[in-house]
Structure formats: C-alpha cells, structure tokens
C-alpha cells in the first residue's frame, strides 16, 4: 500500500476522503476581511495532539524565492535519506500540490481523509477555519500520520499571523527576500513588512536570512536578537562562477572557516541568477540543521520547481513560463531576459488588481513587442481595459491583444506566431497554472529521496 493511500486502513473511507475534499473546496480563502488570528487553528491542532510539533521542521518566509528555497531544503533533506513532507502556498494547477511527500503531490485520498479529520475536529471545537488554515492543519496532521521524518513549511502570507506560524520550536527558520507586496495587509514600508515576516523567529531556533534591503535587515536583526542569525553576504553566501558554467555558483560559509573561499561549488537546474541566492539560503538551512555539505550539494542540484522560468514546448513552440507576480519578481524575470539577450518578446500577461501592476508594466515595456492580455481566474483580476490603457502603446510596431478568459485561443495564437524565439508567460499564478495545465506538462518529482 502506498504512502499516499495508507490512511484507508486507518479508519478512513472513500466517502470520508470525498467529504474532506468537498470541505476544502467550500472553504473561503482569506480575502482581507476579518483579519488574522491563530486562535482557531491552534485549538484544532491542540485537539489533534499538536502534530506541528511532532517532527523537526523548517519554516520559511519571504516575498519571493521562498518556494524555491523550500523545495531545495526538502531536496537536501531527501538527499540525506529522510522522508520529507513539504507544504507550499499557493498551488499552480491542483490543490494536492500544496502537500508534497517524498517529492510528489499527495493523492486525493490522502488529502481528503486528513482534511476530513480536520473538519470533524474543527466542528467539535466549534471553530470555523479558512481554507489556508484548514489545509495547513491537514499538512501538519498528514505529515505526522504518514511517517514523515521532517517537515518543511512555506509561509502563505507574511509570517507573524500566518496559519503556519504555530510551530513551537522549528529546527531553523528563514526569510529569503523582503520586498513590496501585499502592502494593504503587511504594511507600506519595508520595515513594516519585515516585522511581519520576522514573526516566525522563535527562541532557540536559528534564523537564516537572504540578501535583504538594509531597512528590512535591521528589523530582522532586531527581531532575531538572542537567536543564532546567519545573513547572506555576511556569515555565508554564494558567488557566480561563469568560468565553470552559466549556472554554477561557489558556496562559502564562515562557519566552516572558508571566509569567501568556496566550501563547494554547485550548479542549479533552476534558471536565473537569482536562484543561486535562493539555493544558498537552502544550503545554509541544510548545514544549520546538521546535513552534510555533500547532501546539500546533491539536494540543490537535484531539485525541480515548476513555473519558475520553466521551459515547456507546446505544438512545436517553446514557452518560458514564470510566476513573477510582483515588482521584485518582474525584476528577476527581466534579469533573465537581459542575460539571454531577449528583446521584442511575445508576452502573455495578466495580473490581479491587488498588485502594484503599473511599475511591472513600465519595467516590461522595453522588452515586449506583442502583449497578449489574459484575465487571471480570480475575482481580483485587473480589468483588461485598465491593463490595456496602462500599457499605452501607440505605433512603433507594438501589438496589444486582449483575450479575456479565452485561454484556448490565446495559447493557440501564441503557438502559431512562431518567430524563432520562445513565447513568454508571466504575471498571475492563477493564469500561469491554468495555461500550464492546458500544455499537459507531465508530473515531475520536486526531489528524490536517497535511500541507502
């Protein structure tokens, strides 16, 4: 019996799993009304025996890069021989992607049965959970009951009051990046945003920070006073080694007496120089929780993370899809275009009205020849006429095509308009996930566990 189906013999039924999935699907996502409160999820977890504290865990926050770092540290732990559960937020195509065990999304049976148990426990506690709270509780419970030896928890939003921030003492925490996003919730300054993200700091748990703006770094250092703090560029870091390969980096770490000399070199299968930084955070996390340099190297070199400058071929035309959904993400996307020498690109784009979309458009403008505007599958999608007016293109050969919610026509026309270079897709993850599903991309493990 597979790990992802083992719950059937433990009192679960097909009907229970179906009820659990229906429960998750009916729950409202947190949409900004009512604020944050950890009381409800804490009460449910207490009644479930506090599964969040049943196994060692790594807790990761950040504006961008936290998904890449989370999958990479999971891969490092897997390369060390451990069974690892990874909880990510959001998903691209299917809700099962939010719970990953040994590199693969869990089955409907697994997800539904543990969600059913969470539902019943919440009912007994007489509390109502949001979708994010419920699926986070499901992850904690499922990882414990399925025999995981480590859990990696990615923060959904912010940190201080995110549903994942109920772990009493993680083995380590990390903040990968801090930039502007979700200002209406997290604050309008980098210091305010940093204070929310640094809410995951716990007494006795080492904190790993990526390269942070000074204003944010000062706040994180203050919040982490009294715990071991390791900062990218200070206590550890990575340096590109282009003479060895275009995606090769040297990892250095003062804890190993290396100064700025390489402790080891690693290559990354994840495109973009920014991934060298994100994976260095994961390496430092791995070393901090006791994994070997060899396992850290193997883990980051064997990780896969979909939708991040991912190259996919559809009907003879290559596409590069990237989940850049805020200004910092667009900056990394543009750095990739610069490094590859791409100009005059064919870009499919859509964005939510909660995003700071005008600077995103302004940054992309010099690179785009054809704009294909799609409506993200969300009630918060920015109206296409507003987006079209924001682009404000007149003459000079630039085309702006609006497709509304006609994903099929957009994909077909982008495929047919083959000009010798890839078509690009970026913006809302809601849009990217749906397009990726239409491209019928086969499931690929995020990492592989090494079993001696």
GROMACS .gro file of C-alpha atoms in nm:
model
  452
    1UNK     CA    1   0.000   0.000   0.000
    2UNK     CA    2   0.145   0.336  -0.098
    3UNK     CA    3   0.233   0.608   0.150
    4UNK     CA    4  -0.020   0.843  -0.010
    5UNK     CA    5  -0.306   0.596   0.037
    6UNK     CA    6  -0.218   0.445   0.375
    7UNK     CA    7  -0.496   0.624   0.561
    8UNK     CA    8  -0.769   0.399   0.414
    9UNK     CA    9  -0.673   0.119   0.652
   10UNK     CA   10  -0.666   0.355   0.949
   11UNK     CA   11  -1.038   0.415   0.984
   12UNK     CA   12  -1.079   0.623   0.671
   13UNK     CA   13  -1.313   0.552   0.381
   14UNK     CA   14  -1.355   0.666   0.024
   15UNK     CA   15  -1.661   0.860   0.137
   16UNK     CA   16  -1.463   1.031   0.412
   17UNK     CA   17  -1.198   1.135   0.162
   18UNK     CA   18  -1.463   1.271  -0.073
   19UNK     CA   19  -1.621   1.466   0.214
   20UNK     CA   20  -1.281   1.605   0.312
   21UNK     CA   21  -1.213   1.733  -0.040
   22UNK     CA   22  -1.560   1.888  -0.056
   23UNK     CA   23  -1.492   2.057   0.277
   24UNK     CA   24  -1.170   2.214   0.148
   25UNK     CA   25  -1.331   2.325  -0.177
   26UNK     CA   26  -1.614   2.504   0.002
   27UNK     CA   27  -1.397   2.697   0.245
   28UNK     CA   28  -1.346   3.068   0.177
   29UNK     CA   29  -0.990   3.179   0.105
   30UNK     CA   30  -0.882   3.457   0.333
   31UNK     CA   31  -0.960   3.770   0.130
   32UNK     CA   32  -0.865   4.056   0.360
   33UNK     CA   33  -1.182   4.070   0.568
   34UNK     CA   34  -1.174   3.980   0.934
   35UNK     CA   35  -0.802   3.998   0.997
   36UNK     CA   36  -0.564   3.726   1.110
   37UNK     CA   37  -0.598   3.512   1.420
   38UNK     CA   38  -0.411   3.196   1.517
   39UNK     CA   39  -0.662   3.103   1.786
   40UNK     CA   40  -0.879   2.876   1.568
   41UNK     CA   41  -0.606   2.669   1.405
   42UNK     CA   42  -0.425   2.641   1.739
   43UNK     CA   43  -0.737   2.499   1.901
   44UNK     CA   44  -0.786   2.243   1.624
   45UNK     CA   45  -0.420   2.136   1.635
   46UNK     CA   46  -0.431   2.103   2.012
   47UNK     CA   47  -0.722   1.859   1.983
   48UNK     CA   48  -0.525   1.666   1.719
   49UNK     CA   49  -0.230   1.628   1.955
   50UNK     CA   50  -0.024   1.920   1.818
   51UNK     CA   51   0.110   1.745   1.507
   52UNK     CA   52   0.301   2.062   1.414
   53UNK     CA   53   0.548   1.980   1.691
   54UNK     CA   54   0.567   1.604   1.631
   55UNK     CA   55   0.867   1.613   1.397
   56UNK     CA   56   1.155   1.851   1.324
   57UNK     CA   57   1.062   2.129   1.088
   58UNK     CA   58   1.197   2.415   0.881
   59UNK     CA   59   0.982   2.729   0.847
   60UNK     CA   60   1.041   2.964   0.552
   61UNK     CA   61   0.906   3.312   0.472
   62UNK     CA   62   0.986   3.569   0.205
   63UNK     CA   63   0.835   3.797  -0.057
   64UNK     CA   64   0.986   3.594  -0.341
   65UNK     CA   65   1.205   3.285  -0.353
   66UNK     CA   66   1.055   3.106  -0.054
   67UNK     CA   67   0.906   2.835  -0.273
   68UNK     CA   68   1.239   2.767  -0.444
   69UNK     CA   69   1.420   2.764  -0.110
   70UNK     CA   70   1.153   2.540   0.046
   71UNK     CA   71   1.169   2.280  -0.230
   72UNK     CA   72   1.551   2.294  -0.221
   73UNK     CA   73   1.581   2.231   0.154
   74UNK     CA   74   1.327   1.950   0.117
   75UNK     CA   75   1.552   1.808  -0.156
   76UNK     CA   76   1.856   1.841   0.072
   77UNK     CA   77   1.677   1.652   0.349
   78UNK     CA   78   1.568   1.390   0.095
   79UNK     CA   79   1.927   1.357  -0.029
   80UNK     CA   80   2.017   1.285   0.333
   81UNK     CA   81   1.780   0.988   0.333
   82UNK     CA   82   1.486   1.140   0.520
   83UNK     CA   83   1.118   1.113   0.434
   84UNK     CA   84   1.011   1.476   0.398
   85UNK     CA   85   0.675   1.650   0.387
   86UNK     CA   86   0.662   1.988   0.212
   87UNK     CA   87   0.373   2.232   0.246
   88UNK     CA   88   0.363   2.511  -0.015
   89UNK     CA   89   0.129   2.801  -0.092
   90UNK     CA   90  -0.027   2.865  -0.337
   91UNK     CA   91  -0.056   2.582  -0.589
   92UNK     CA   92  -0.031   2.613  -0.966
   93UNK     CA   93  -0.277   2.357  -1.101
   94UNK     CA   94  -0.421   2.131  -0.830
   95UNK     CA   95  -0.468   2.171  -0.458
   96UNK     CA   96  -0.280   1.842  -0.400
   97UNK     CA   97   0.041   2.028  -0.492
   98UNK     CA   98   0.027   2.204  -0.155
   99UNK     CA   99   0.116   1.881   0.025
  100UNK     CA  100   0.422   1.702  -0.112
  101UNK     CA  101   0.569   1.384   0.036
  102UNK     CA  102   0.896   1.242  -0.094
  103UNK     CA  103   0.884   1.484  -0.386
  104UNK     CA  104   0.536   1.405  -0.519
  105UNK     CA  105   0.197   1.568  -0.455
  106UNK     CA  106  -0.024   1.359  -0.229
  107UNK     CA  107  -0.323   1.172  -0.368
  108UNK     CA  108  -0.685   1.282  -0.344
  109UNK     CA  109  -0.735   1.001  -0.094
  110UNK     CA  110  -0.455   1.125   0.131
  111UNK     CA  111  -0.562   1.488   0.115
  112UNK     CA  112  -0.932   1.416   0.159
  113UNK     CA  113  -0.901   1.181   0.455
  114UNK     CA  114  -0.682   1.410   0.661
  115UNK     CA  115  -0.894   1.712   0.568
  116UNK     CA  116  -1.198   1.514   0.684
  117UNK     CA  117  -1.035   1.462   1.022
  118UNK     CA  118  -0.951   1.834   1.042
  119UNK     CA  119  -1.312   1.919   0.954
  120UNK     CA  120  -1.453   1.696   1.228
  121UNK     CA  121  -1.208   1.832   1.483
  122UNK     CA  122  -1.293   2.191   1.394
  123UNK     CA  123  -1.663   2.110   1.433
  124UNK     CA  124  -1.604   1.961   1.779
  125UNK     CA  125  -1.403   2.268   1.875
  126UNK     CA  126  -1.685   2.488   1.737
  127UNK     CA  127  -1.446   2.696   1.527
  128UNK     CA  128  -1.453   2.791   1.160
  129UNK     CA  129  -1.131   2.759   0.963
  130UNK     CA  130  -1.037   2.940   0.646
  131UNK     CA  131  -0.906   2.738   0.352
  132UNK     CA  132  -0.546   2.827   0.434
  133UNK     CA  133  -0.589   2.731   0.800
  134UNK     CA  134  -0.759   2.404   0.712
  135UNK     CA  135  -0.505   2.289   0.455
  136UNK     CA  136  -0.217   2.391   0.682
  137UNK     CA  137  -0.365   2.182   0.963
  138UNK     CA  138  -0.416   1.899   0.712
  139UNK     CA  139  -0.047   1.918   0.621
  140UNK     CA  140   0.068   1.902   0.983
  141UNK     CA  141  -0.161   1.605   1.053
  142UNK     CA  142  -0.086   1.421   0.729
  143UNK     CA  143   0.290   1.453   0.764
  144UNK     CA  144   0.282   1.316   1.117
  145UNK     CA  145   0.049   1.026   1.040
  146UNK     CA  146   0.228   0.920   0.720
  147UNK     CA  147   0.564   0.877   0.888
  148UNK     CA  148   0.748   1.186   0.766
  149UNK     CA  149   1.074   1.248   0.947
  150UNK     CA  150   1.098   1.620   0.859
  151UNK     CA  151   0.851   1.886   0.752
  152UNK     CA  152   0.920   2.199   0.550
  153UNK     CA  153   0.655   2.467   0.588
  154UNK     CA  154   0.633   2.760   0.348
  155UNK     CA  155   0.459   3.069   0.485
  156UNK     CA  156   0.148   3.162   0.290
  157UNK     CA  157   0.139   3.535   0.361
  158UNK     CA  158   0.353   3.747   0.592
  159UNK     CA  159   0.465   3.531   0.882
  160UNK     CA  160   0.364   3.657   1.225
  161UNK     CA  161  -0.003   3.560   1.192
  162UNK     CA  162   0.017   3.313   0.905
  163UNK     CA  163  -0.152   2.980   0.980
  164UNK     CA  164   0.183   2.801   0.956
  165UNK     CA  165   0.326   3.004   1.246
  166UNK     CA  166   0.211   2.765   1.517
  167UNK     CA  167   0.528   2.554   1.540
  168UNK     CA  168   0.669   2.589   1.892
  169UNK     CA  169   1.035   2.548   1.803
  170UNK     CA  170   1.140   2.484   1.442
  171UNK     CA  171   1.482   2.336   1.381
  172UNK     CA  172   1.550   2.653   1.180
  173UNK     CA  173   1.365   2.943   1.019
  174UNK     CA  174   1.446   3.151   0.713
  175UNK     CA  175   1.346   3.474   0.542
  176UNK     CA  176   1.459   3.452   0.180
  177UNK     CA  177   1.374   3.801   0.049
  178UNK     CA  178   1.179   4.108   0.155
  179UNK     CA  179   1.023   4.347  -0.094
  180UNK     CA  180   0.696   4.527  -0.157
  181UNK     CA  181   0.390   4.305  -0.191
  182UNK     CA  182   0.056   4.277  -0.010
  183UNK     CA  183   0.110   4.624   0.135
  184UNK     CA  184  -0.256   4.657   0.233
  185UNK     CA  185  -0.205   4.368   0.473
  186UNK     CA  186   0.162   4.372   0.569
  187UNK     CA  187   0.240   4.745   0.571
  188UNK     CA  188   0.360   5.017   0.337
  189UNK     CA  189   0.727   5.021   0.434
  190UNK     CA  190   0.996   4.755   0.413
  191UNK     CA  191   1.039   4.782   0.789
  192UNK     CA  192   0.671   4.703   0.848
  193UNK     CA  193   0.678   4.413   0.603
  194UNK     CA  194   0.997   4.281   0.765
  195UNK     CA  195   0.839   4.295   1.110
  196UNK     CA  196   0.552   4.073   0.989
  197UNK     CA  197   0.782   3.822   0.820
  198UNK     CA  198   1.020   3.813   1.117
  199UNK     CA  199   0.726   3.699   1.328
  200UNK     CA  200   0.838   3.343   1.252
  201UNK     CA  201   1.151   3.389   1.466
  202UNK     CA  202   1.137   3.153   1.766
  203UNK     CA  203   1.358   3.137   2.077
  204UNK     CA  204   1.627   2.875   2.032
  205UNK     CA  205   1.570   2.837   1.656
  206UNK     CA  206   1.846   2.963   1.424
  207UNK     CA  207   1.735   3.219   1.165
  208UNK     CA  208   1.878   3.227   0.812
  209UNK     CA  209   1.824   3.547   0.613
  210UNK     CA  210   1.883   3.601   0.245
  211UNK     CA  211   2.008   3.926   0.098
  212UNK     CA  212   1.773   4.191   0.242
  213UNK     CA  213   1.745   4.568   0.196
  214UNK     CA  214   1.912   4.750   0.484
  215UNK     CA  215   1.583   4.880   0.626
  216UNK     CA  216   1.442   4.528   0.638
  217UNK     CA  217   1.768   4.365   0.751
  218UNK     CA  218   1.783   4.591   1.057
  219UNK     CA  219   1.434   4.487   1.163
  220UNK     CA  220   1.509   4.117   1.116
  221UNK     CA  221   1.832   4.150   1.317
  222UNK     CA  222   1.640   4.317   1.597
  223UNK     CA  223   1.366   4.053   1.599
  224UNK     CA  224   1.629   3.776   1.590
  225UNK     CA  225   1.824   3.916   1.882
  226UNK     CA  226   1.916   3.628   2.109
  227UNK     CA  227   1.900   3.354   1.843
  228UNK     CA  228   2.175   3.248   1.600
  229UNK     CA  229   2.139   3.469   1.291
  230UNK     CA  230   2.314   3.388   0.963
  231UNK     CA  231   2.297   3.657   0.694
  232UNK     CA  232   2.363   3.617   0.323
  233UNK     CA  233   2.676   3.811   0.235
  234UNK     CA  234   2.799   3.817   0.596
  235UNK     CA  235   2.813   3.472   0.755
  236UNK     CA  236   2.756   3.279   0.432
  237UNK     CA  237   2.689   3.341   0.064
  238UNK     CA  238   2.736   3.235  -0.296
  239UNK     CA  239   2.929   3.376  -0.590
  240UNK     CA  240   2.856   3.306  -0.960
  241UNK     CA  241   3.132   3.104  -1.129
  242UNK     CA  242   3.064   3.170  -1.501
  243UNK     CA  243   3.405   3.038  -1.600
  244UNK     CA  244   3.286   2.694  -1.490
  245UNK     CA  245   2.929   2.711  -1.624
  246UNK     CA  246   2.648   2.962  -1.672
  247UNK     CA  247   2.452   2.826  -1.373
  248UNK     CA  248   2.742   2.741  -1.141
  249UNK     CA  249   2.798   2.905  -0.803
  250UNK     CA  250   3.057   2.886  -0.529
  251UNK     CA  251   2.909   2.847  -0.180
  252UNK     CA  252   3.113   2.995   0.107
  253UNK     CA  253   3.047   2.978   0.478
  254UNK     CA  254   3.246   3.135   0.763
  255UNK     CA  255   3.122   2.865   0.999
  256UNK     CA  256   3.346   2.628   0.805
  257UNK     CA  257   3.644   2.862   0.815
  258UNK     CA  258   3.617   2.936   0.446
  259UNK     CA  259   3.585   3.316   0.453
  260UNK     CA  260   3.483   3.393   0.096
  261UNK     CA  261   3.657   3.086  -0.046
  262UNK     CA  262   3.432   2.814  -0.182
  263UNK     CA  263   3.321   2.545   0.059
  264UNK     CA  264   3.193   2.371  -0.254
  265UNK     CA  265   3.058   2.460  -0.597
  266UNK     CA  266   2.707   2.381  -0.709
  267UNK     CA  267   2.512   2.411  -1.029
  268UNK     CA  268   2.139   2.472  -1.039
  269UNK     CA  269   1.880   2.334  -1.277
  270UNK     CA  270   1.660   2.635  -1.195
  271UNK     CA  271   1.719   2.916  -1.449
  272UNK     CA  272   1.806   3.268  -1.338
  273UNK     CA  273   2.096   3.407  -1.137
  274UNK     CA  274   1.856   3.486  -0.851
  275UNK     CA  275   1.821   3.111  -0.791
  276UNK     CA  276   2.186   3.097  -0.690
  277UNK     CA  277   2.089   3.316  -0.395
  278UNK     CA  278   1.771   3.123  -0.311
  279UNK     CA  279   1.952   2.790  -0.314
  280UNK     CA  280   2.233   2.931  -0.099
  281UNK     CA  281   1.968   3.004   0.166
  282UNK     CA  282   1.857   2.641   0.141
  283UNK     CA  283   2.217   2.519   0.169
  284UNK     CA  284   2.272   2.723   0.484
  285UNK     CA  285   1.948   2.585   0.625
  286UNK     CA  286   2.067   2.233   0.549
  287UNK     CA  287   2.406   2.283   0.711
  288UNK     CA  288   2.246   2.450   1.013
  289UNK     CA  289   2.015   2.155   1.082
  290UNK     CA  290   2.302   1.907   1.053
  291UNK     CA  291   2.302   1.792   0.690
  292UNK     CA  292   2.640   1.730   0.523
  293UNK     CA  293   2.790   1.956   0.254
  294UNK     CA  294   2.766   1.659   0.016
  295UNK     CA  295   2.390   1.622   0.079
  296UNK     CA  296   2.342   1.998   0.041
  297UNK     CA  297   2.516   1.997  -0.296
  298UNK     CA  298   2.323   1.692  -0.416
  299UNK     CA  299   1.994   1.837  -0.292
  300UNK     CA  300   2.015   2.173  -0.468
  301UNK     CA  301   2.146   2.013  -0.786
  302UNK     CA  302   1.855   1.767  -0.793
  303UNK     CA  303   1.564   1.999  -0.715
  304UNK     CA  304   1.282   2.089  -0.954
  305UNK     CA  305   1.044   2.382  -0.905
  306UNK     CA  306   0.771   2.431  -1.170
  307UNK     CA  307   0.660   2.761  -1.317
  308UNK     CA  308   0.984   2.946  -1.245
  309UNK     CA  309   1.142   3.033  -1.580
  310UNK     CA  310   1.029   2.685  -1.680
  311UNK     CA  311   1.077   2.596  -2.046
  312UNK     CA  312   0.792   2.394  -2.200
  313UNK     CA  313   0.740   2.302  -2.564
  314UNK     CA  314   0.384   2.300  -2.698
  315UNK     CA  315   0.294   2.212  -3.057
  316UNK     CA  316   0.643   2.290  -3.176
  317UNK     CA  317   0.692   2.623  -3.000
  318UNK     CA  318   0.889   2.664  -2.678
  319UNK     CA  319   0.735   2.868  -2.396
  320UNK     CA  320   0.907   3.012  -2.089
  321UNK     CA  321   0.661   3.049  -1.803
  322UNK     CA  322   0.743   3.235  -1.485
  323UNK     CA  323   0.540   3.314  -1.174
  324UNK     CA  324   0.663   3.674  -1.145
  325UNK     CA  325   0.359   3.837  -0.987
  326UNK     CA  326   0.509   4.144  -0.818
  327UNK     CA  327   0.769   4.410  -0.896
  328UNK     CA  328   1.061   4.217  -0.746
  329UNK     CA  329   0.965   3.904  -0.938
  330UNK     CA  330   0.941   4.101  -1.262
  331UNK     CA  331   1.290   4.236  -1.189
  332UNK     CA  332   1.428   3.882  -1.176
  333UNK     CA  333   1.238   3.794  -1.493
  334UNK     CA  334   1.393   4.091  -1.673
  335UNK     CA  335   1.739   3.997  -1.548
  336UNK     CA  336   1.687   3.661  -1.717
  337UNK     CA  337   1.582   3.832  -2.042
  338UNK     CA  338   1.893   4.050  -2.027
  339UNK     CA  339   2.123   3.756  -1.958
  340UNK     CA  340   1.978   3.563  -2.254
  341UNK     CA  341   1.966   3.867  -2.484
  342UNK     CA  342   1.589   3.853  -2.542
  343UNK     CA  343   1.417   4.162  -2.687
  344UNK     CA  344   1.093   4.215  -2.875
  345UNK     CA  345   0.930   3.923  -2.697
  346UNK     CA  346   0.583   3.775  -2.730
  347UNK     CA  347   0.440   3.801  -2.376
  348UNK     CA  348   0.118   3.661  -2.233
  349UNK     CA  349   0.037   3.866  -1.924
  350UNK     CA  350  -0.235   3.901  -1.662
  351UNK     CA  351  -0.237   4.046  -1.312
  352UNK     CA  352  -0.456   4.094  -1.006
  353UNK     CA  353  -0.585   4.435  -0.906
  354UNK     CA  354  -0.420   4.394  -0.564
  355UNK     CA  355  -0.074   4.408  -0.720
  356UNK     CA  356   0.138   4.715  -0.789
  357UNK     CA  357   0.093   4.645  -1.158
  358UNK     CA  358   0.187   4.981  -1.314
  359UNK     CA  359   0.561   4.954  -1.227
  360UNK     CA  360   0.550   4.597  -1.358
  361UNK     CA  361   0.421   4.721  -1.694
  362UNK     CA  362   0.674   5.003  -1.703
  363UNK     CA  363   0.964   4.763  -1.642
  364UNK     CA  364   0.845   4.518  -1.908
  365UNK     CA  365   0.762   4.777  -2.174
  366UNK     CA  366   1.109   4.796  -2.340
  367UNK     CA  367   1.119   4.418  -2.384
  368UNK     CA  368   0.775   4.337  -2.526
  369UNK     CA  369   0.666   4.353  -2.890
  370UNK     CA  370   0.339   4.159  -2.857
  371UNK     CA  371   0.126   4.178  -2.544
  372UNK     CA  372  -0.133   3.901  -2.505
  373UNK     CA  373  -0.362   4.000  -2.218
  374UNK     CA  374  -0.544   3.724  -2.030
  375UNK     CA  375  -0.780   3.751  -1.737
  376UNK     CA  376  -0.650   3.554  -1.435
  377UNK     CA  377  -0.902   3.307  -1.298
  378UNK     CA  378  -0.979   3.521  -0.993
  379UNK     CA  379  -1.241   3.770  -0.882
  380UNK     CA  380  -0.950   4.005  -0.814
  381UNK     CA  381  -0.832   4.008  -1.176
  382UNK     CA  382  -0.744   4.354  -1.308
  383UNK     CA  383  -0.989   4.451  -1.587
  384UNK     CA  384  -0.826   4.410  -1.925
  385UNK     CA  385  -0.928   4.754  -2.046
  386UNK     CA  386  -0.749   4.906  -1.745
  387UNK     CA  387  -0.442   4.699  -1.824
  388UNK     CA  388  -0.456   4.789  -2.193
  389UNK     CA  389  -0.480   5.161  -2.110
  390UNK     CA  390  -0.187   5.123  -1.870
  391UNK     CA  391   0.032   4.985  -2.147
  392UNK     CA  392  -0.045   5.296  -2.357
  393UNK     CA  393   0.118   5.178  -2.676
  394UNK     CA  394   0.093   5.387  -2.990
  395UNK     CA  395   0.266   5.297  -3.315
  396UNK     CA  396   0.622   5.157  -3.319
  397UNK     CA  397   0.504   4.807  -3.414
  398UNK     CA  398   0.380   4.709  -3.068
  399UNK     CA  399   0.066   4.493  -3.059
  400UNK     CA  400  -0.174   4.457  -2.768
  401UNK     CA  401  -0.420   4.168  -2.797
  402UNK     CA  402  -0.696   4.111  -2.540
  403UNK     CA  403  -0.832   3.759  -2.492
  404UNK     CA  404  -1.047   3.800  -2.184
  405UNK     CA  405  -1.087   3.447  -2.042
  406UNK     CA  406  -1.036   3.271  -2.376
  407UNK     CA  407  -0.726   3.079  -2.273
  408UNK     CA  408  -0.754   2.833  -2.559
  409UNK     CA  409  -0.744   3.100  -2.830
  410UNK     CA  410  -0.458   3.284  -2.661
  411UNK     CA  411  -0.248   2.968  -2.636
  412UNK     CA  412  -0.329   2.867  -2.994
  413UNK     CA  413  -0.239   3.205  -3.142
  414UNK     CA  414   0.079   3.233  -2.934
  415UNK     CA  415   0.180   2.888  -3.055
  416UNK     CA  416   0.110   2.973  -3.420
  417UNK     CA  417   0.303   3.302  -3.407
  418UNK     CA  418   0.641   3.128  -3.404
  419UNK     CA  419   0.920   3.382  -3.467
  420UNK     CA  420   1.222   3.170  -3.379
  421UNK     CA  421   1.234   3.254  -3.011
  422UNK     CA  422   1.025   3.134  -2.715
  423UNK     CA  423   0.692   3.280  -2.622
  424UNK     CA  424   0.685   3.406  -2.264
  425UNK     CA  425   0.417   3.395  -1.994
  426UNK     CA  426   0.431   3.582  -1.665
  427UNK     CA  427   0.210   3.755  -1.410
  428UNK     CA  428  -0.064   3.595  -1.202
  429UNK     CA  429  -0.008   3.241  -1.076
  430UNK     CA  430  -0.380   3.176  -1.134
  431UNK     CA  431  -0.327   3.240  -1.505
  432UNK     CA  432   0.003   3.052  -1.528
  433UNK     CA  433  -0.132   2.742  -1.356
  434UNK     CA  434  -0.425   2.718  -1.595
  435UNK     CA  435  -0.206   2.763  -1.903
  436UNK     CA  436   0.043   2.507  -1.773
  437UNK     CA  437  -0.240   2.258  -1.726
  438UNK     CA  438  -0.353   2.317  -2.086
  439UNK     CA  439   0.001   2.238  -2.200
  440UNK     CA  440  -0.034   1.889  -2.045
  441UNK     CA  441   0.301   1.901  -1.868
  442UNK     CA  442   0.372   1.561  -1.707
  443UNK     CA  443   0.420   1.548  -1.330
  444UNK     CA  444   0.785   1.554  -1.232
  445UNK     CA  445   0.913   1.492  -0.877
  446UNK     CA  446   1.037   1.803  -0.696
  447UNK     CA  447   1.314   1.590  -0.544
  448UNK     CA  448   1.411   1.227  -0.499
  449UNK     CA  449   1.479   1.066  -0.166
  450UNK     CA  450   1.810   0.884  -0.142
  451UNK     CA  451   1.758   0.556   0.043
  452UNK     CA  452   2.075   0.374   0.143
   0.00000   0.00000   0.00000
